[in-house]
């Protein structure tokens, strides 16, 4: 079976994000960009399914500007077989990405689509669920364990208060949570090999998808600063302050 | 303005997250309907009808909603939306709400506004991005707004004082491609992490899962929930549902005690709206001290037992 895995190029998780002074967004010029960490986990899971002999081909997809090619090359270096870039400079929101992925799914006919549960830039946590709805497929979100046997995937999901197990009939959408796996590092020979793997580029129009944003960003602001930095000398002073100053403890 | 709130419940009781979503709904308008989709969920229905400000409770009773999947909750919600003419559909931004809401939005062909922390107008919302390092104000151009609500940003609606009309309505189609086959919930006598008044959290500095017993003694004394940083979860000290942070739970208790937590951005995103923050760490330079109201530098293995004793005195 084929697996489609979707990867997003985001500001690296180690970068301290700065809001632009004009409030139109956050500073992205000269900022280190990387693959969304949850998507790395999705790529890793897809590759492991191929190594187990369950998947026959792993196709990585990214939607966005030309620089997303780098992200796709990373996925190829990790072990994806080929890549597709849906090239556009329009700001892509989750519904638009879900529609682009639906169009690609209808072309490629994968049995599983793997995505990160959320991207660490917009923190939306929507695309996988939206894709599943548009395809009328079942979904297994926030996965911490995935077992594929025959036409069924059994997925342990991270939910509030513990774990839930769901069985979904394939084809299905699976979104990854942190504990699913630990992604490998790309080796130098694999990075070199990845340069020769096929990477196709498509326009949203070629897929017949209208990607116009539905949400208008009015402004982006800094969070309110917290006044911290207070110190206490010992446990006695801490308890006294909590009782008498903060009045949290009676 | 007609607002539908999807209740989160276990048939026997309503989850408190729903009360927070209802407060957000009340900021949007007065015509508030609550959907309780379940199996023999009479108790949850009664609880929903008693919430102040709720006008109507829509009760869907079906076997396939007893232990519901996202597919089935979405299908039933869509059937309700189709007959109701709602302008807004809200759910709490819990693992339940996050799972279900985007399916509803995509089927309606509308954007979802995730995890809102503020409402500026019926079509304009504030939401955190980049782990809360920035806040975006967004306006929706769609006819129906599908929204998930960050529970810590809205107070709980009063659980009593309401007397909503209860209406029985039919379920949406049953979708059989997905089923829940198991649940493992961590059993705890302690308050729930996201709604506790006091949270005691441990980080990598705890050194082992065994050492979390120290925090348990302190938490017992304070009637606190126990949380953890992602580092402590990744190290295997505690289960993932303890995790506080961008990728875990968002908490805003009256008192947050961070023990052996350095204060990665990821973690701060989940707790920096707490009213009072106490940090205990042996590294005086740890970033957690910059946001703590009361920082105590020292060895947690001495401080925590001493603190527990002092509180018992």
Coordinates of C-alpha atoms in Angstrom, one line a residue:
Chain A
X1 CA 0.0 0.0 0.0
X2 CA 1.0 3.6 -0.5
X3 CA 1.3 6.0 2.3
X4 CA 1.0 9.8 1.9
X5 CA 2.7 11.9 4.5
X6 CA 2.2 15.6 4.7
X7 CA 5.0 17.9 5.9
X8 CA 5.0 21.6 6.7
X9 CA 7.9 24.1 6.8
X10 CA 7.7 26.1 10.0
X11 CA 10.0 28.3 12.1
X12 CA 12.4 26.0 13.9
X13 CA 11.1 25.1 17.4
X14 CA 14.3 26.5 19.0
X15 CA 13.8 29.9 17.6
X16 CA 12.3 32.6 19.8
X17 CA 9.5 34.0 17.7
X18 CA 9.3 37.8 17.4
X19 CA 6.1 39.7 16.5
X20 CA 6.7 42.2 13.7
X21 CA 6.5 45.8 14.9
X22 CA 3.7 46.6 12.5
X23 CA 1.6 43.8 13.9
X24 CA 1.1 42.0 10.6
X25 CA 2.6 38.7 11.7
X26 CA 5.8 37.3 13.1
X27 CA 9.3 37.9 11.8
X28 CA 10.3 35.1 9.3
X29 CA 13.2 36.9 7.5
X30 CA 16.6 35.3 8.3
X31 CA 14.9 32.9 10.7
X32 CA 15.9 29.2 10.8
X33 CA 13.1 27.0 9.3
X34 CA 12.6 23.3 9.8
X35 CA 10.1 20.5 9.3
X36 CA 7.3 20.7 11.8
X37 CA 8.3 18.3 14.6
X38 CA 5.0 16.4 14.5
X39 CA 5.4 15.9 10.8
X40 CA 8.9 14.5 11.3
X41 CA 7.2 11.9 13.6
X42 CA 4.7 11.2 10.8
X43 CA 7.5 10.7 8.2
X44 CA 9.3 8.4 10.6
X45 CA 6.1 6.3 11.2
X46 CA 5.6 6.0 7.4
X47 CA 9.1 4.8 6.9
X48 CA 8.8 2.3 9.7
X49 CA 5.7 0.9 8.1
X50 CA 7.6 0.6 4.9
X51 CA 10.5 -1.2 6.7
X52 CA 8.0 -3.6 8.2
X53 CA 6.8 -4.5 4.7
X54 CA 3.4 -3.0 5.2
X55 CA 3.8 0.1 3.0
X56 CA 5.3 -0.2 -0.5
X57 CA 5.8 3.5 -1.2
X58 CA 6.0 6.6 0.9
X59 CA 5.1 9.9 -0.8
X60 CA 5.9 13.1 1.0
X61 CA 3.8 16.2 0.2
X62 CA 4.2 19.8 1.2
X63 CA 2.1 22.8 0.3
X64 CA 3.6 26.3 0.2
X65 CA 6.4 28.4 -1.3
X66 CA 9.4 27.1 -3.3
X67 CA 11.4 26.8 -0.1
X68 CA 9.2 23.9 1.0
X69 CA 11.4 21.8 -1.4
X70 CA 14.0 21.8 1.3
X71 CA 11.5 20.3 3.7
X72 CA 10.6 17.7 1.1
X73 CA 14.3 16.9 0.5
X74 CA 14.6 16.3 4.3
X75 CA 11.6 13.8 4.1
X76 CA 13.3 12.1 1.1
X77 CA 16.6 11.9 3.0
X78 CA 14.8 10.3 5.9
X79 CA 13.4 7.6 3.6
X80 CA 10.4 8.8 1.6
X81 CA 10.4 7.5 -2.0
X82 CA 9.2 10.6 -3.8
X83 CA 7.8 14.0 -3.1
X84 CA 5.1 16.4 -4.4
X85 CA 5.2 20.1 -3.8
X86 CA 2.0 22.1 -4.2
X87 CA 3.5 25.4 -5.1
X88 CA 1.8 28.6 -4.1
X89 CA 2.6 31.9 -2.4
X90 CA -0.9 32.3 -1.1
X91 CA -1.2 32.0 2.7
X92 CA -2.5 28.5 3.1
X93 CA -5.0 27.8 5.9
X94 CA -5.9 24.3 7.2
X95 CA -9.1 23.9 5.1
X96 CA -7.2 24.8 1.9
X97 CA -4.4 22.3 2.7
X98 CA -7.0 19.6 3.5
X99 CA -8.6 20.2 0.1
X100 CA -5.2 20.1 -1.7
X101 CA -4.4 16.8 0.1
X102 CA -7.8 15.4 -0.8
X103 CA -7.1 16.1 -4.5
X104 CA -3.7 14.4 -4.2
X105 CA -5.2 11.4 -2.4
X106 CA -7.7 11.0 -5.2
X107 CA -4.8 10.9 -7.7
X108 CA -2.4 8.7 -5.7
X109 CA -4.9 6.4 -3.9
X110 CA -2.9 5.9 -0.7
X111 CA -4.4 3.7 2.1
X112 CA -3.1 5.8 4.9
X113 CA -2.4 9.5 5.1
X114 CA -0.1 10.5 8.0
X115 CA 0.1 14.0 9.3
X116 CA 1.4 15.7 12.4
X117 CA -1.4 16.5 14.9
X118 CA -0.6 20.2 14.7
X119 CA 1.9 22.6 13.3
X120 CA 3.9 24.6 15.8
X121 CA 3.3 27.9 13.9
X122 CA -0.5 28.3 13.8
X123 CA -1.1 25.6 16.4
X124 CA -4.4 24.9 14.6
X125 CA -4.7 21.1 15.0
X126 CA -7.2 20.8 12.1
X127 CA -5.8 19.6 8.8
X128 CA -5.9 15.8 9.4
X129 CA -9.4 15.8 10.8
X130 CA -10.6 18.1 7.9
X131 CA -9.0 15.8 5.3
X132 CA -10.7 12.8 6.9
X133 CA -14.0 14.6 6.7
X134 CA -13.6 15.7 3.1
X135 CA -12.7 12.2 2.1
X136 CA -15.4 10.7 4.3
X137 CA -12.6 8.5 5.8
X138 CA -12.2 7.5 9.4
X139 CA -9.6 9.3 11.5
X140 CA -7.2 8.3 14.3
X141 CA -5.8 11.5 15.8
X142 CA -3.1 12.1 18.4
X143 CA -1.6 8.6 17.8
X144 CA 0.9 7.2 20.2
X145 CA 1.0 3.7 18.7
X146 CA -0.1 2.5 15.2
X147 CA -0.6 -1.2 14.3
X148 CA -1.7 -2.0 10.7
X149 CA -3.0 -5.5 10.0
X150 CA -4.9 -6.3 6.8
X151 CA -7.5 -3.6 6.2
X152 CA -7.5 -2.2 9.7
X153 CA -5.3 0.1 11.7
X154 CA -5.4 -0.1 15.5
X155 CA -4.3 3.1 17.0
X156 CA -3.7 4.2 20.6
X157 CA -4.6 7.8 21.0
X158 CA -3.5 10.3 23.6
X159 CA -6.6 11.7 25.1
X160 CA -7.3 13.8 28.2
X161 CA -6.9 11.6 31.2
X162 CA -5.2 8.7 29.4
X163 CA -5.3 6.6 26.3
X164 CA -8.0 5.5 24.0
X165 CA -7.7 2.7 21.4
X166 CA -9.6 3.0 18.1
X167 CA -9.8 0.6 15.2
X168 CA -10.2 2.3 11.9
X169 CA -11.0 0.6 8.5
X170 CA -8.5 1.6 5.9
X171 CA -8.2 3.9 4.1
X172 CA -7.8 6.3 7.0
X173 CA -6.1 9.4 8.2
X174 CA -3.7 9.2 11.2
X175 CA -2.3 12.2 13.0
X176 CA 0.8 11.8 15.2
X177 CA 1.4 12.7 18.8
X178 CA 4.9 13.1 20.4
X179 CA 5.3 9.7 21.9
X180 CA 4.6 7.7 18.7
X181 CA 8.3 7.4 17.8
X182 CA 11.7 9.0 17.9
X183 CA 12.5 10.3 14.4
X184 CA 15.9 9.2 13.0
X185 CA 18.5 11.6 11.7
X186 CA 19.2 11.7 8.0
X187 CA 22.7 10.3 7.2
X188 CA 25.0 12.0 4.7
X189 CA 24.7 9.3 2.1
X190 CA 20.9 9.5 2.3
X191 CA 21.0 13.2 2.0
X192 CA 23.0 12.8 -1.2
X193 CA 20.7 10.1 -2.5
X194 CA 17.6 12.3 -1.7
X195 CA 18.8 14.9 -4.2
X196 CA 18.2 12.3 -7.0
X197 CA 14.7 11.2 -5.8
X198 CA 11.8 12.5 -7.8
X199 CA 10.1 15.8 -6.7
X200 CA 7.1 16.9 -8.7
X201 CA 5.7 20.4 -8.5
X202 CA 2.0 21.2 -9.0
X203 CA -0.1 24.4 -8.8
X204 CA -3.3 24.4 -6.7
X205 CA -5.2 25.3 -9.9
X206 CA -4.0 22.0 -11.5
X207 CA -5.7 20.2 -8.7
X208 CA -8.8 22.3 -9.1
X209 CA -8.6 23.7 -5.5
X210 CA -9.5 27.2 -4.4
X211 CA -7.0 28.0 -1.7
X212 CA -8.2 31.6 -0.8
X213 CA -8.0 32.2 2.9
X214 CA -11.2 32.2 4.9
X215 CA -9.8 33.9 8.0
X216 CA -8.4 37.4 7.8
X217 CA -5.6 38.1 10.3
X218 CA -6.5 41.5 11.7
X219 CA -3.4 41.8 13.8
X220 CA -0.8 39.9 15.6
X221 CA 0.4 41.0 19.1
X222 CA 2.9 40.1 21.7
X223 CA 1.5 38.3 24.8
X224 CA 1.2 40.3 28.0
X225 CA 4.5 40.2 29.8
X226 CA 4.5 38.5 33.1
X227 CA 6.2 40.2 35.9
X228 CA 8.3 37.5 37.5
X229 CA 11.8 37.3 39.0
X230 CA 10.8 37.4 42.7
X231 CA 12.9 35.4 45.0
X232 CA 12.5 33.9 48.5
X233 CA 15.4 32.7 50.7
X234 CA 13.9 29.5 52.2
X235 CA 10.8 27.3 52.6
X236 CA 9.6 29.3 55.7
X237 CA 9.6 32.6 53.7
X238 CA 7.9 30.9 50.7
X239 CA 5.1 29.6 52.8
X240 CA 4.7 32.9 54.6
X241 CA 4.5 34.8 51.3
X242 CA 1.9 32.3 49.9
X243 CA -0.2 32.7 53.0
X244 CA 0.1 36.5 53.6
X245 CA 1.1 38.1 50.4
X246 CA -0.5 36.0 47.6
X247 CA -3.2 34.7 50.0
X248 CA -3.3 31.5 48.1
X249 CA -2.9 29.2 51.2
X250 CA -4.9 29.6 54.3
Chain B
X1 CA -27.2 34.9 16.7
X2 CA -27.9 31.2 17.4
X3 CA -25.2 29.2 19.1
X4 CA -24.7 25.5 19.4
X5 CA -22.3 24.2 22.1
X6 CA -21.3 20.5 21.8
X7 CA -21.3 19.1 25.3
X8 CA -18.5 16.8 26.4
X9 CA -19.7 14.1 28.8
X10 CA -19.4 10.5 29.8
X11 CA -23.2 9.9 29.8
X12 CA -23.2 10.0 33.6
X13 CA -21.9 13.5 34.0
X14 CA -21.0 16.6 32.1
X15 CA -17.2 17.5 31.8
X16 CA -16.4 20.9 33.4
X17 CA -14.8 22.0 30.1
X18 CA -18.3 22.4 28.7
X19 CA -19.0 25.1 31.3
X20 CA -16.1 27.2 30.0
X21 CA -17.3 26.8 26.4
X22 CA -20.8 28.0 27.5
X23 CA -19.3 31.2 29.0
X24 CA -17.6 31.9 25.6
X25 CA -21.0 31.2 23.9
X26 CA -22.7 33.7 26.2
X27 CA -20.3 36.4 25.1
X28 CA -21.6 35.8 21.5
X29 CA -25.3 35.9 22.2
X30 CA -28.2 34.7 24.3
X31 CA -29.7 32.0 22.2
X32 CA -27.6 29.0 23.4
X33 CA -28.4 25.4 22.6
X34 CA -26.3 22.6 24.1
X35 CA -26.1 19.3 22.2
X36 CA -25.8 16.2 24.4
X37 CA -25.2 13.2 22.1
X38 CA -24.8 10.0 24.0
X39 CA -26.4 6.7 25.1
X40 CA -28.5 6.8 28.3
X41 CA -27.0 10.2 29.0
X42 CA -30.0 11.4 31.0
X43 CA -27.8 12.6 33.9
X44 CA -25.6 14.6 31.6
X45 CA -28.7 16.1 29.9
X46 CA -30.1 17.2 33.3
X47 CA -26.8 18.7 34.2
X48 CA -26.7 20.6 30.9
X49 CA -30.2 21.9 31.4
X50 CA -29.3 23.3 34.8
X51 CA -26.5 25.5 33.6
X52 CA -27.3 29.2 33.8
X53 CA -27.7 30.8 30.4
X54 CA -28.6 27.6 28.4
X55 CA -31.9 28.0 26.6
X56 CA -32.3 24.5 25.1
X57 CA -30.7 21.2 25.5
X58 CA -30.8 19.0 22.4
X59 CA -30.7 15.3 23.5
X60 CA -29.7 12.7 21.0
X61 CA -29.9 9.2 22.4
X62 CA -28.4 6.4 20.4
X63 CA -26.4 3.3 21.0
X64 CA -23.7 4.3 18.6
X65 CA -23.1 7.5 20.6
X66 CA -22.6 5.7 23.9
X67 CA -18.8 5.6 23.4
X68 CA -18.6 7.9 20.5
X69 CA -16.1 8.3 17.8
X70 CA -15.3 11.7 16.1
X71 CA -17.0 10.4 13.0
X72 CA -20.3 9.8 14.8
X73 CA -20.3 12.9 16.9
X74 CA -19.6 15.0 13.8
X75 CA -22.3 13.3 11.8
X76 CA -24.9 13.9 14.5
X77 CA -23.8 17.5 15.1
X78 CA -24.0 18.1 11.3
X79 CA -27.6 16.8 11.3
X80 CA -28.4 19.2 14.2
X81 CA -26.7 22.1 12.5
X82 CA -28.7 21.4 9.3
X83 CA -32.0 21.7 11.0
X84 CA -31.1 24.5 13.4
X85 CA -29.6 27.3 11.4
X86 CA -26.8 28.1 13.8
X87 CA -24.3 30.9 13.3
X88 CA -21.8 29.5 15.7
X89 CA -20.8 25.9 16.7
X90 CA -18.6 25.7 19.8
X91 CA -16.7 23.0 21.6
X92 CA -14.1 23.1 24.3
X93 CA -10.5 22.8 23.0
X94 CA -10.0 19.4 24.8
X95 CA -8.9 16.2 23.1
X96 CA -12.6 15.5 22.4
X97 CA -13.3 19.0 20.9
X98 CA -10.1 19.1 18.9
X99 CA -10.9 15.7 17.4
X100 CA -14.5 16.5 16.4
X101 CA -14.7 20.2 15.5
X102 CA -12.5 20.2 12.3
X103 CA -14.6 17.4 10.8
X104 CA -17.7 19.5 11.3
X105 CA -16.0 22.6 9.9
X106 CA -14.6 20.9 6.8
X107 CA -18.0 19.3 6.0
X108 CA -19.6 22.7 6.3
X109 CA -16.8 24.1 4.1
X110 CA -15.9 26.7 6.7
X111 CA -12.7 27.5 8.5
X112 CA -12.3 26.5 12.1
X113 CA -11.1 29.0 14.7
X114 CA -9.0 27.0 17.1
X115 CA -8.4 27.5 20.8
X116 CA -9.8 31.0 21.1
X117 CA -8.9 33.1 24.2
X118 CA -10.9 36.2 23.4
X119 CA -14.0 37.3 21.5
X120 CA -13.9 40.8 19.9
X121 CA -17.0 40.6 17.8
X122 CA -19.3 37.7 16.6
X123 CA -16.9 37.2 13.7
X124 CA -13.6 38.2 15.3
X125 CA -11.6 36.2 17.7
X126 CA -8.2 36.2 19.5
X127 CA -6.2 33.0 19.5
X128 CA -2.6 32.1 20.5
X129 CA -0.1 31.1 17.9
X130 CA 3.5 29.9 18.2
X131 CA 2.9 28.3 21.6
X132 CA 1.4 31.5 22.9
X133 CA 4.4 33.6 22.0
X134 CA 2.0 35.7 19.8
X135 CA -1.7 36.3 19.7
X136 CA -3.5 36.6 16.4
X137 CA -6.8 38.4 16.0
X138 CA -8.7 36.8 13.2
X139 CA -11.9 37.6 11.4
X140 CA -13.9 34.8 9.9
X141 CA -15.5 35.4 6.5
X142 CA -17.7 32.2 6.7
X143 CA -21.4 32.0 7.4
X144 CA -21.0 29.6 10.3
X145 CA -18.2 29.9 12.8
X146 CA -16.8 26.6 14.1
X147 CA -14.8 27.3 17.2
X148 CA -12.9 25.5 19.9
X149 CA -12.5 27.4 23.2
X150 CA -9.4 27.5 25.4
X151 CA -11.0 26.6 28.7
X152 CA -8.5 28.5 30.9
X153 CA -9.4 31.8 29.1
X154 CA -13.1 31.7 30.0
X155 CA -14.6 31.2 33.5
X156 CA -16.9 28.3 34.1
X157 CA -20.6 29.1 33.7
X158 CA -22.6 28.5 36.9
X159 CA -23.7 24.9 36.9
X160 CA -27.0 25.7 38.5
X161 CA -29.7 28.4 38.0
X162 CA -30.8 27.4 34.5
X163 CA -33.9 25.6 33.4
X164 CA -33.5 24.9 29.8
X165 CA -36.1 23.2 27.6
X166 CA -35.0 19.6 26.8
X167 CA -35.7 18.4 23.2
X168 CA -35.3 14.9 22.1
X169 CA -33.9 14.7 18.5
X170 CA -32.8 11.9 16.2
X171 CA -29.2 10.9 15.7
X172 CA -27.3 11.4 12.6
X173 CA -26.2 8.4 10.5
X174 CA -24.1 5.8 12.2
X175 CA -20.6 5.5 10.7
X176 CA -19.1 2.1 11.2
X177 CA -15.6 2.6 9.8
X178 CA -14.2 3.5 13.2
X179 CA -14.8 2.1 16.7
X180 CA -13.4 2.7 20.2
X181 CA -12.1 -0.6 21.5
X182 CA -10.4 0.4 24.7
X183 CA -9.7 3.1 27.2
X184 CA -7.0 3.3 29.8
X185 CA -7.5 6.2 32.1
X186 CA -5.0 7.0 34.8
X187 CA -6.9 6.6 38.1
X188 CA -6.4 9.3 40.5
X189 CA -8.0 10.7 43.7
X190 CA -6.5 14.0 42.9
X191 CA -8.2 16.9 41.1
X192 CA -8.1 16.9 37.4
X193 CA -5.0 18.7 36.0
X194 CA -6.8 21.3 33.8
X195 CA -9.3 22.3 36.5
X196 CA -7.3 22.0 39.7
X197 CA -6.9 25.1 41.8
X198 CA -3.3 24.1 42.6
X199 CA -0.9 22.2 40.3
X200 CA 2.5 20.8 41.4
X201 CA 4.6 19.9 38.4
X202 CA 8.0 18.1 38.1
X203 CA 10.6 18.3 35.4
X204 CA 13.8 16.5 34.4
X205 CA 15.3 17.7 37.7
X206 CA 13.2 15.1 39.5
X207 CA 15.6 12.5 38.3
X208 CA 13.3 9.5 38.2
X209 CA 9.6 8.5 38.2
X210 CA 10.2 7.2 41.7
X211 CA 11.1 10.6 43.0
X212 CA 7.7 11.9 41.9
X213 CA 6.5 10.4 45.2
X214 CA 7.9 13.5 46.8
X215 CA 5.6 15.6 44.7
X216 CA 2.7 13.4 45.6
X217 CA 3.2 14.0 49.3
X218 CA 3.2 17.7 48.6
X219 CA 0.2 17.5 46.3
X220 CA -1.7 15.6 48.8
X221 CA -1.1 18.3 51.4
X222 CA -2.2 21.0 49.0
X223 CA -5.1 19.0 47.3
X224 CA -3.2 19.7 44.1
X225 CA -3.1 18.0 40.7
X226 CA 0.3 16.7 39.5
X227 CA 1.8 17.8 36.2
X228 CA 5.1 17.4 34.4
X229 CA 7.2 19.0 31.8
X230 CA 7.7 17.4 28.4
X231 CA 11.3 16.6 29.5
X232 CA 10.0 14.5 32.4
X233 CA 7.5 12.7 30.1
X234 CA 10.1 12.1 27.5
X235 CA 12.4 10.7 30.1
X236 CA 9.6 8.2 31.0
X237 CA 9.2 9.5 34.6
X238 CA 5.4 9.9 34.2
X239 CA 2.7 9.2 31.6
X240 CA 2.1 11.7 28.8
X241 CA -1.3 12.9 30.2
X242 CA 0.7 14.6 32.9
X243 CA 2.3 16.9 30.4
X244 CA 1.8 20.6 30.7
X245 CA 2.9 22.7 27.7
X246 CA 2.2 23.7 24.1
X247 CA 1.9 20.1 23.1
X248 CA 0.3 18.9 26.3
X249 CA -2.3 20.5 28.6
X250 CA -2.8 24.2 29.1
X251 CA -3.4 25.0 32.8
X252 CA -4.0 28.3 34.6
X253 CA -4.5 27.4 38.3
X254 CA -4.4 29.8 41.2
X255 CA -1.0 28.3 42.2
X256 CA 1.5 26.5 40.0
X257 CA 4.5 25.0 41.7
X258 CA 7.3 24.2 39.1
X259 CA 9.8 21.7 40.6
X260 CA 13.0 20.9 38.8
X261 CA 11.7 22.5 35.7
X262 CA 14.0 24.7 33.7
X263 CA 11.3 26.6 31.9
X264 CA 11.5 25.7 28.1
X265 CA 9.2 27.9 26.0
X266 CA 7.2 24.8 25.2
X267 CA 6.4 24.4 28.9
X268 CA 5.8 28.1 29.7
X269 CA 3.2 28.1 27.0
X270 CA 1.1 25.7 29.1
X271 CA 1.3 27.4 32.5
X272 CA 2.3 31.1 32.2
X273 CA -1.3 32.3 32.8
X274 CA -1.3 30.8 36.3
X275 CA -2.1 33.4 38.9
X276 CA 0.9 32.7 41.2
X277 CA 3.9 30.7 40.0
X278 CA 6.5 29.2 42.4
X279 CA 9.7 27.9 41.0
X280 CA 12.1 25.5 42.8
X281 CA 15.3 24.8 40.9
X282 CA 18.9 24.3 41.8
X283 CA 20.0 26.4 38.8
X284 CA 19.7 30.1 39.7
X285 CA 19.9 30.9 36.0
X286 CA 16.9 28.7 34.9
X287 CA 14.5 30.7 32.7
X288 CA 11.6 29.5 34.9
X289 CA 12.7 32.1 37.5
X290 CA 12.0 35.0 35.1
X291 CA 8.3 34.3 35.2
X292 CA 8.0 33.0 38.8
X293 CA 6.5 35.2 41.5
X294 CA 8.4 33.3 44.1
X295 CA 11.7 31.6 43.1
X296 CA 13.6 29.4 45.5
X297 CA 17.0 28.3 44.5
X298 CA 18.2 25.0 46.0
X299 CA 18.0 21.2 46.1
X300 CA 14.5 20.1 45.5
X301 CA 15.2 16.9 47.4
X302 CA 15.6 18.9 50.5
X303 CA 13.1 21.7 49.8
X304 CA 10.1 19.6 48.8
X305 CA 10.0 17.5 52.0
X306 CA 10.7 20.6 54.1
X307 CA 7.9 22.4 52.3
X308 CA 5.5 19.5 52.8
X309 CA 6.4 19.5 56.6
X310 CA 6.0 23.3 56.8
X311 CA 2.6 23.1 55.3
X312 CA 1.6 20.4 57.7
X313 CA 2.8 22.4 60.7

